[in-house]
Coordinates of C-alpha atoms in Angstrom, one line a residue:
X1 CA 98.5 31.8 76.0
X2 CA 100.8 34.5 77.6
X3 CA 101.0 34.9 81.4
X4 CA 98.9 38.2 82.6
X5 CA 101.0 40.2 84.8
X6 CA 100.2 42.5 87.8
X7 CA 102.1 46.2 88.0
X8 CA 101.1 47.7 91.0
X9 CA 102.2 51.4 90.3
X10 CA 102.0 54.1 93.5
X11 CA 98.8 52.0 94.3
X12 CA 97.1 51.6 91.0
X13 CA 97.3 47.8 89.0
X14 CA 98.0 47.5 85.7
X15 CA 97.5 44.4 84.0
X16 CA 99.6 43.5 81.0
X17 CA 101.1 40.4 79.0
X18 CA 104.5 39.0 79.3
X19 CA 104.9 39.2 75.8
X20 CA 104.0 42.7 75.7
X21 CA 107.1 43.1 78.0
X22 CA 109.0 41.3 76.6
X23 CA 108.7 43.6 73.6
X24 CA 112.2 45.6 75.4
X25 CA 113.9 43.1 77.1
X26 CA 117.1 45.4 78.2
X27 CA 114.6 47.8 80.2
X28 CA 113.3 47.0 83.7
X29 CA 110.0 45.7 83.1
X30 CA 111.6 43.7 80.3
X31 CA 113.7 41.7 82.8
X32 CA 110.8 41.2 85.7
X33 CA 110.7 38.1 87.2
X34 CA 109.7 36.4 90.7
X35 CA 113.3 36.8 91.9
X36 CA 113.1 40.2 91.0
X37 CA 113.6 42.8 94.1
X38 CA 110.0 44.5 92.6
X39 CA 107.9 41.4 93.5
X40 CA 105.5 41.3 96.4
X41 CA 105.1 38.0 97.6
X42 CA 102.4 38.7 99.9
X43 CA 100.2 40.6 96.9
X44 CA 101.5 38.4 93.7
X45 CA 102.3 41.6 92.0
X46 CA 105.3 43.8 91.0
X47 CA 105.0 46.6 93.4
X48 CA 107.0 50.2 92.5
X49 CA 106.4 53.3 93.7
X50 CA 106.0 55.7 91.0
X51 CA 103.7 58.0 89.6
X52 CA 101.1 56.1 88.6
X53 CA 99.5 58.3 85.7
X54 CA 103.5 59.2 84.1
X55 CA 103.7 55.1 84.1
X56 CA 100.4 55.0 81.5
X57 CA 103.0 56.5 79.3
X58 CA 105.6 54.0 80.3
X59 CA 103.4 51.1 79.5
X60 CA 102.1 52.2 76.3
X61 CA 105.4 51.7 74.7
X62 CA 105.2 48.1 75.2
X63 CA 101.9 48.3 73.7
X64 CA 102.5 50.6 70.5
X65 CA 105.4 50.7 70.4
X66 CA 105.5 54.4 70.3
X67 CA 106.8 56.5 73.7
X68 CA 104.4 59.9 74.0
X69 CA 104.5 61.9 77.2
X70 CA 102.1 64.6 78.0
X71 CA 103.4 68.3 77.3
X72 CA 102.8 69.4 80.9
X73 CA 105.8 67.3 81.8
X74 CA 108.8 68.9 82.6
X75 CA 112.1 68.1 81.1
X76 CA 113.5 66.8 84.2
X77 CA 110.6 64.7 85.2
X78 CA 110.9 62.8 82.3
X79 CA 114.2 62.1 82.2
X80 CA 113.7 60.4 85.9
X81 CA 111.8 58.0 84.5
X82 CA 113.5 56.8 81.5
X83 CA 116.5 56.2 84.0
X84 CA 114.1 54.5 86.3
X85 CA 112.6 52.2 83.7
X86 CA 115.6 52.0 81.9
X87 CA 114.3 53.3 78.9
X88 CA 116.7 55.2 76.3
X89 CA 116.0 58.8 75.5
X90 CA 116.0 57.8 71.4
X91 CA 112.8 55.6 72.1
X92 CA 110.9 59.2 72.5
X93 CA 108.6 60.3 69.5
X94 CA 109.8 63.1 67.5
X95 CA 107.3 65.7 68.9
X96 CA 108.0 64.3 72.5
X97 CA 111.7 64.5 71.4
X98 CA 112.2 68.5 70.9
X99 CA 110.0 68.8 73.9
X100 CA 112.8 66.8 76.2
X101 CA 115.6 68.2 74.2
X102 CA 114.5 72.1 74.6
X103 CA 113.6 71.5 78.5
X104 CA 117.1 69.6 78.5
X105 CA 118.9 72.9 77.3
X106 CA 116.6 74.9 79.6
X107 CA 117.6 73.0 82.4
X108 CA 121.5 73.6 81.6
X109 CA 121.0 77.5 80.9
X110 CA 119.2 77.3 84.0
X111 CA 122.1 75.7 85.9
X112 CA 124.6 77.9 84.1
X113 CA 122.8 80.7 85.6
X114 CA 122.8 79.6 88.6
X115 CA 126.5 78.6 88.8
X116 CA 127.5 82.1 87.6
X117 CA 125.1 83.8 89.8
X118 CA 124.9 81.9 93.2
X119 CA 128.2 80.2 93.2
X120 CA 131.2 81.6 94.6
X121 CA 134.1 79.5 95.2
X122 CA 136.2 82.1 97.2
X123 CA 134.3 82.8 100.8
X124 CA 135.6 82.0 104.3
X125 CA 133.3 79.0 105.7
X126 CA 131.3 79.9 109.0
X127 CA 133.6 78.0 110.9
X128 CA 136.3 79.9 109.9
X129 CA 134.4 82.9 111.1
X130 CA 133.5 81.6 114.5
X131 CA 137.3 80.6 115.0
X132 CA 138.7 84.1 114.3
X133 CA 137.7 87.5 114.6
X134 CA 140.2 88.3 112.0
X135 CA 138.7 86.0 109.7
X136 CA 135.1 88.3 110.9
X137 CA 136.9 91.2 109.3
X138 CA 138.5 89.7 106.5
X139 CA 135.3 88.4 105.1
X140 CA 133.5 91.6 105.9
X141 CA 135.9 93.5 103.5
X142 CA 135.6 90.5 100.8
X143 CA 132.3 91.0 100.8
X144 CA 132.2 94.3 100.5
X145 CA 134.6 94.8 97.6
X146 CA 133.6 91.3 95.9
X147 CA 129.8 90.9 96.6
X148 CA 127.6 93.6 95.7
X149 CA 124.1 92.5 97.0
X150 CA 125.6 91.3 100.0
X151 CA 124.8 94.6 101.8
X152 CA 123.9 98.4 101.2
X153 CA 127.7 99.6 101.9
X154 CA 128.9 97.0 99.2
X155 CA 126.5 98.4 96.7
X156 CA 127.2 101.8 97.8
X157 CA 130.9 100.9 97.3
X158 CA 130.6 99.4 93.8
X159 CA 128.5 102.6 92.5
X160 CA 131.8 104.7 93.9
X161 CA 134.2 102.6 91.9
X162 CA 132.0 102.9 88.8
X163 CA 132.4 106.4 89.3
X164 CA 136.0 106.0 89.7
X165 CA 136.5 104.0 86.6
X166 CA 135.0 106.7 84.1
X167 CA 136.5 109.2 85.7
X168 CA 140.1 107.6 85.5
X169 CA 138.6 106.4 81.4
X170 CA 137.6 110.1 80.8
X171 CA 141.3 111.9 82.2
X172 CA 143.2 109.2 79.6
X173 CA 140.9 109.8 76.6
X174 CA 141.6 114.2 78.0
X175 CA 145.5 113.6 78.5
X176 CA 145.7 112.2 74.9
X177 CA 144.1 115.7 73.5
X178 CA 146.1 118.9 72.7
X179 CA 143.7 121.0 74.3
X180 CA 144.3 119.7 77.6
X181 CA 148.0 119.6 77.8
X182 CA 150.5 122.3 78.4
X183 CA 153.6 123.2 76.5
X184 CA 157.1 122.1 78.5
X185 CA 159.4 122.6 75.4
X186 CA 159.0 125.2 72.7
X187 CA 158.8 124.4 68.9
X188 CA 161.9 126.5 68.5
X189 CA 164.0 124.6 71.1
X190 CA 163.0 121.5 70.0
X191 CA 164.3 122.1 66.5
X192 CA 167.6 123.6 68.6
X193 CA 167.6 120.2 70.5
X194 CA 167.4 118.4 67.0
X195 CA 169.9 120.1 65.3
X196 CA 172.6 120.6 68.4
X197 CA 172.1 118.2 70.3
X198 CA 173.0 114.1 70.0
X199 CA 169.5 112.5 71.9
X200 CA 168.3 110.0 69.7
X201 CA 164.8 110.8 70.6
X202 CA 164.5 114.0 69.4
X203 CA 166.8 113.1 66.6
X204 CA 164.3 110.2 66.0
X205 CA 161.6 112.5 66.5
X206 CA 159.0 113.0 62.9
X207 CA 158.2 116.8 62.0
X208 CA 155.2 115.8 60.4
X209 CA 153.3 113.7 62.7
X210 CA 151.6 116.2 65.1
X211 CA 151.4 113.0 67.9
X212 CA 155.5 112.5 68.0
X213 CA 155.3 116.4 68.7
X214 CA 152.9 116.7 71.3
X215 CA 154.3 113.7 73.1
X216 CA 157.7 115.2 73.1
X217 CA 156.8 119.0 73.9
X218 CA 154.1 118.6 76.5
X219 CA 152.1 117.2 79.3
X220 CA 148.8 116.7 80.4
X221 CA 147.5 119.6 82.5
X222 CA 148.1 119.5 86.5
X223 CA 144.5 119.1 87.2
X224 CA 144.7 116.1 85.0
X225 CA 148.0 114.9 86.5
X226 CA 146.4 114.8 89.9
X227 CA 143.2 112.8 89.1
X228 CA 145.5 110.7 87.6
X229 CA 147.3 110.0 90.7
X230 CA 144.2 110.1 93.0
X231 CA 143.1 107.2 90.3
X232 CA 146.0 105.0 90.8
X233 CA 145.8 105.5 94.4
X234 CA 142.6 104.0 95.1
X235 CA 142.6 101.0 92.4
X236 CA 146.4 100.1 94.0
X237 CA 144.8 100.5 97.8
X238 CA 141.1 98.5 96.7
X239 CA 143.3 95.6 95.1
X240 CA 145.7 95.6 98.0
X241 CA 142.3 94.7 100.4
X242 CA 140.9 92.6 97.7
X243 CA 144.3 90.3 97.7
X244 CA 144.4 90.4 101.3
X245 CA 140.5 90.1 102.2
X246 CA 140.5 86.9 99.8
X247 CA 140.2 83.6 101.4
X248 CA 142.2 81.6 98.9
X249 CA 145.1 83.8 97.3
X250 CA 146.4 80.9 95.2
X251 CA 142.9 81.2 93.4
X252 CA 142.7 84.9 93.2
X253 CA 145.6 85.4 90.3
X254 CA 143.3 82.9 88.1
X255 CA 140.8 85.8 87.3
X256 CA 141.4 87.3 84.4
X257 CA 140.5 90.8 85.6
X258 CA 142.3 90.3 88.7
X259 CA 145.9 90.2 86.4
X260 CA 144.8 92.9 84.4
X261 CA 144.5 94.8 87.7
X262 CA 147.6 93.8 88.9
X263 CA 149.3 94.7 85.8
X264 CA 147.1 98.3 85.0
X265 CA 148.8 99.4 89.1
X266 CA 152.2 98.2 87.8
X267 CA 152.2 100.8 84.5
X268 CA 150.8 103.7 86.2
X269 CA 153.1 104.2 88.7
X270 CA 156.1 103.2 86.5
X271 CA 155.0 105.9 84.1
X272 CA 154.4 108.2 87.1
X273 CA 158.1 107.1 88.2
X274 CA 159.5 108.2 85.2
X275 CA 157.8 111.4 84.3
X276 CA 159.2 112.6 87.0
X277 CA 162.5 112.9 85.3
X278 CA 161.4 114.0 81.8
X279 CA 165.2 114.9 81.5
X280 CA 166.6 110.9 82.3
X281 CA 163.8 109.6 79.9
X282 CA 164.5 111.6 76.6
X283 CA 167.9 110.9 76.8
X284 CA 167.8 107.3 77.4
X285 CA 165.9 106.0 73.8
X286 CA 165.4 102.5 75.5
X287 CA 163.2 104.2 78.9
X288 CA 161.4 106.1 76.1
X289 CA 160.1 103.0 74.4
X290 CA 159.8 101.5 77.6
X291 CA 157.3 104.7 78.9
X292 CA 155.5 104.0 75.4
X293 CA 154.7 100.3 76.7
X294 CA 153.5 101.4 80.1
X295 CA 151.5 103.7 78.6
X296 CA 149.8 101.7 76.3
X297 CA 148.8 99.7 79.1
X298 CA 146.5 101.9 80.0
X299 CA 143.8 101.3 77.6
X300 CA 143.8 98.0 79.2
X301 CA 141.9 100.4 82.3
X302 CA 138.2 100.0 80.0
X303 CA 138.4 96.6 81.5
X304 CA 137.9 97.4 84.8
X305 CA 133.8 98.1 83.9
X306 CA 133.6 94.1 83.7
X307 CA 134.3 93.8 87.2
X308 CA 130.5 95.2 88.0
X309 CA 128.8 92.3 86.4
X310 CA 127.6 91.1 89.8
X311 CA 126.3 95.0 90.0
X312 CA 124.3 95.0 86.5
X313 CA 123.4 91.6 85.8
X314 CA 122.4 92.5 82.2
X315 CA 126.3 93.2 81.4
X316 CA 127.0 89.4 82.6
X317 CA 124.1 87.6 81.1
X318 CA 125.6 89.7 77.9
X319 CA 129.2 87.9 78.4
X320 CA 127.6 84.7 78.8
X321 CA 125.7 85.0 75.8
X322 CA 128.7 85.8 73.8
X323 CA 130.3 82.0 75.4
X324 CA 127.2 81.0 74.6
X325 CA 127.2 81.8 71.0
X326 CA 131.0 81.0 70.8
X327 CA 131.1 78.4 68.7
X328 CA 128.5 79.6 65.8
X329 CA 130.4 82.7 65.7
X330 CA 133.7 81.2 65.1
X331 CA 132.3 79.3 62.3
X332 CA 130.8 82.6 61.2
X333 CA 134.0 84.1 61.3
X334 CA 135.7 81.3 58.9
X335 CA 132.5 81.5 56.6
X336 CA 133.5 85.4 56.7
X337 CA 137.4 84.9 55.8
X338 CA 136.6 82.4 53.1
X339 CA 133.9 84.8 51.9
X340 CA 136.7 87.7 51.6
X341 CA 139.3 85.6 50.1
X342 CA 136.8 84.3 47.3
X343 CA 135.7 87.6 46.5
X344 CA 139.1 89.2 46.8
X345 CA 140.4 86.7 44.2
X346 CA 137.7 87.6 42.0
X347 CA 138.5 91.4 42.5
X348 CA 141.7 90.9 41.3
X349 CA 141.0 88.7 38.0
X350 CA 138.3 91.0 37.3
X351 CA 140.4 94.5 37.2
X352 CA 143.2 92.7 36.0
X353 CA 143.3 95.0 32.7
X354 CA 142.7 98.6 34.9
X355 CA 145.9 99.4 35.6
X356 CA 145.0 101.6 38.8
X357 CA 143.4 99.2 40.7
X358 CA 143.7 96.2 42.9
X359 CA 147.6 95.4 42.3
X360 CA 147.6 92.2 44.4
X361 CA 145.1 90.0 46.3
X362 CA 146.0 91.2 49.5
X363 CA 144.9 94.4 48.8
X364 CA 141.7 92.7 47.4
X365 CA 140.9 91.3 50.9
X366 CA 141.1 94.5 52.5
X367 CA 138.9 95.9 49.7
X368 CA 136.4 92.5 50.1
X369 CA 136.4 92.9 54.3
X370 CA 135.3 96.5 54.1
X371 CA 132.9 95.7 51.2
X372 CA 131.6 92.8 53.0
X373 CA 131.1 95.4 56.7
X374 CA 129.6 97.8 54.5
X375 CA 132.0 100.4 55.9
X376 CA 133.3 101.5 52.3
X377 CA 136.2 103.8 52.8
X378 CA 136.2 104.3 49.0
X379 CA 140.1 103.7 48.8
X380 CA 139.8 100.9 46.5
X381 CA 136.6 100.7 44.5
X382 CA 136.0 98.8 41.1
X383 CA 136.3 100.3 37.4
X384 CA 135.3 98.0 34.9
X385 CA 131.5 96.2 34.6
X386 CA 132.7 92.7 35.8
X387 CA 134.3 94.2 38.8
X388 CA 131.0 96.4 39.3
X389 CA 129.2 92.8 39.5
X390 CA 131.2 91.3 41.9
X391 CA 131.5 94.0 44.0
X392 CA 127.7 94.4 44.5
X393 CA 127.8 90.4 44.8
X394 CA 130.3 90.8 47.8
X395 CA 128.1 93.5 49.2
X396 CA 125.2 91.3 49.5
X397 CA 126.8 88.4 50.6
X398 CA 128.3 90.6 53.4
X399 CA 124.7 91.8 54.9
X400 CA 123.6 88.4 54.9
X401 CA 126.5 86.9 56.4
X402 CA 126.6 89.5 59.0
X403 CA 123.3 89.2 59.9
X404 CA 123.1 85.9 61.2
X405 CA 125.7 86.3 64.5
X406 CA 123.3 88.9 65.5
X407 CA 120.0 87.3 65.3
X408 CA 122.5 84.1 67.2
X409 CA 123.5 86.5 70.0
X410 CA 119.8 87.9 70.4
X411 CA 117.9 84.5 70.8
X412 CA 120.9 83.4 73.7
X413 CA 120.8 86.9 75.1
X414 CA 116.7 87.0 75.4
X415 CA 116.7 83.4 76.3
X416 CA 119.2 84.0 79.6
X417 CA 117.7 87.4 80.2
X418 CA 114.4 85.8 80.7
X419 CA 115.5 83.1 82.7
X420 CA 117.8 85.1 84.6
X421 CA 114.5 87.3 85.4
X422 CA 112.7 84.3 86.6
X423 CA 115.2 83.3 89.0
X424 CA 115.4 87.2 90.5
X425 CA 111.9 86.6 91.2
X426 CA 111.6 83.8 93.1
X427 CA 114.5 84.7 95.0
X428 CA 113.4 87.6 95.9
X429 CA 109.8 86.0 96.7
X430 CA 112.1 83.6 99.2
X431 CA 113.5 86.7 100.9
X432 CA 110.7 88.9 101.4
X433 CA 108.7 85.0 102.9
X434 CA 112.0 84.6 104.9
X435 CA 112.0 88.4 106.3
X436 CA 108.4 88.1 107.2
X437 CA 108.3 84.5 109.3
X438 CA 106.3 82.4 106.3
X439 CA 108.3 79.8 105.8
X440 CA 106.8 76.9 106.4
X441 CA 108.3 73.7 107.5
X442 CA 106.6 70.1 107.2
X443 CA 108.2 67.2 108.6
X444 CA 107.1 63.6 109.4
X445 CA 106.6 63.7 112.5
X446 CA 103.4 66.1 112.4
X447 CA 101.7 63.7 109.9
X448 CA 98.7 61.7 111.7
X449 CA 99.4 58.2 112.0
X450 CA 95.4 58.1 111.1
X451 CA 96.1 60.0 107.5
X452 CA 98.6 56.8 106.9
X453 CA 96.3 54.0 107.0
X454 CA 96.5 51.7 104.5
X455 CA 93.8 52.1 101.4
X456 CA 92.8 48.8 99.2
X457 CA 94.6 49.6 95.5
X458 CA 92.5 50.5 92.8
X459 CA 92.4 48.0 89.5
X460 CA 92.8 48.6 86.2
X461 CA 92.3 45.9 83.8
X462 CA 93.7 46.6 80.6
X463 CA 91.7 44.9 78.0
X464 CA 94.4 43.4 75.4

């Protein structure tokens, strides 16, 4: 007959077999024995100080066989246990299972979250700040340009910026438009200039394309010109604070936005530089192509609106869905390319008797990429019935592969959004208890030694 054996679990006894332990020997219950660190002596009983009610779970594996938890359980909670017991996550039922594994992933998106939001690597350490007064200052401008929510003037600051930032997007999109530029050169002394004179810009210069013109024959407007330069102004004297306000400059190159910055300051005032000489840069073909470089930088300016995702939460939680969803949409992506290489070899066996039409594959996969994105330029299009077939075939597939990084990006975006939410909440709940003296603080010391007197354990016999 097997030995009975006593649990006693956060004051409750269990009674069970050996050989219903023995059932797992690699978990801890499995290896109990009188030498064990769990055995009372005094009581003849395995003493451990858990939940008693999560441990009914615990012990009817040994039983069935079968590890169920109940649903109000949190992720975490459960996981605790198994590592206590030593019990391995695969032993879980299958509709316990997607109950751990979807409060597991919670728990990450949670953390994720919380790391993005909360965490902030680059800060001076109160020490620091008691040390210096410069180190007082130095963290009061950090602050202000790097933490929005850490006071009014730093949100204030931020909205100005913003304001900054489309203003400085709106006079590039203006400067690139002939209506807001003014004429330097006439048409007829540009053709003199082409015809009597040896500059290789203007001899390099295309008649036809209106762009090579305007950029050779004008500016943008004065007004235009000076926004421009009150723009550069205050992005090159903000980063200048921003490098010198932050607490670890070794670190502060590593941001991505931070070198786009750096690099934004560098081409504006080169360009600026050189414009002032319009007369140096024609007639020097290598500053000119140089100018075109710097200038092209500038579109590089529409990143700046990513440095407000501390401002508008929503715009972070949207990047993090994108990592989030990284991996399906790459995979997407190479679904997509195979997609347009299948269908563009198709293309191109199917019209291969119309003359007019798809001369090589290549061409096929630009036809089978705007087919598949349903933008349809109509410069390529099918002529004969087969090609009509795949065509429509290719269209189809295209909506339906399309569709699926979409509904991907949703389901990440609502989940953080939600999350995100939750956690807004009960910080701000923590504030406005904080603000108002609620907190409340319990410690040992202000328990009654009467309210820790000893009570006799209740018994449960288990009848097996």
């Amino acid at each position: 007959m097997a030995e009975i054996v006593k649990l006693n679990v956060g004051g409750i006894v269990h009674e069970t077999k050996t050989s219903t332990l023995a059932r797992f020997p690699d978990t801890v219950l499995g290896k109990l024995s009188y030498r064990s660190a769990f055995f009372d002596n005094k009581r003849k009983c395995y003493f451990f100080d858990r939940n008693p009610h999560i441990f009914l779970s615990i012990l009817d594996l040994y039983r069935t066989g079968h590890l169920h938890f109940p649903k109000c359980l949190c992720g975490p909670v459960i996981k605790q246990e198994l590592e206590f017991w030593e019990i391995s996550p695969e032993l879980l039922s299958e509709c316990c299972l997607e109950h751990f594994l979807k409060s597991e992933g919670e728990m990450e998106a949670t953390k994720k979250l919380k790391e993005t939001f909360e965490k902030y690597e680059l800060n001076y350490t109160e020490e620091e700040c008691r040390a210096s007064g410069l180190k007082r200052i130095l963290r009061m401008i950090w602050l202000l340009l790097e933490e929005p929510s850490s006071s009014k003037l730093a949100k204030c600051f931020n909205y100005v910026f913003l304001a900054v930032v489309i203003v400085s997007m709106v006079t590039f999109v203006l400067g690139a438009h002939p209506s807001f530029r003014e004429q330097i050169l006439p048409y007829d002394n540009l053709l003199f200039l082409i015809a009597y004179r040896d500059i290789r810009f203007f001899n390099e210069l295309n008649l036809q394309n209106q762009k090579e013109i305007m950029l050779g024959t004008s500016l943008p407007h004065q007004t235009i010109r000076d926004i421009e330069i009150f723009t550069s102004a205050f992005f090159t004297i903000e980063f200048l604070l921003h490098f010198t306000s932050c607490p670890k400059k070794a670190k502060f190159f590593k941001s991505p936005l931070n070198i786009i910055d750096f690099l934004l300051i560098i081409a504006m005032w080169v360009t600026f530089a050189l414009e002032q000489d319009l007369t140096l840069l024609v007639t020097t073909y290598e500053l000119v192509q140089f100018y075109l470089v710097m200038k092209a930088l500038f579109v590089l300016r529409l990143f700046r609106v990513f440095r407000l995702m501390k401002l508008f939460s929503g715009l972070r939680i949207m990047m993090m869905s994108v990592k989030a969803s990284l991996k399906d949409l790459l995979l997407l992506s190479l679904s997509f390319l195979l997609a347009s290489l299948f269908f563009a070899s198709f293309i191109y066996y199917a019209e291969f008797y119309v003359s007019d039409t798809f001369p090589d594959i290549f061409k096929g996969i630009w036809w089978a990429v705007i087919t598949m994105t349903t933008v349809g330029y109509g410069d390529m299009y099918p002529k004969s019935t087969f090609g009509y077939f795949v065509g429509g075939i290719c269209a189809f597939s295209g909506m339906l592969i399309l569709a699926m990084p979409v509904a991907i990006l949703a389901t990440n975006f609502n989940d953080l959004y939600q999350k995100n939410k939750l956690r807004e909440t009960k910080k701000s709940i923590l504030n406005s208890s904080f603000k108002k003296g609620n907190s409340v603080h319990v410690s040992l010391a202000s328990v009654s030694p009467s309210d820790t007197r000893k009570r006799p354990p209740i018994t449960v016999k288990s009848k097996w």
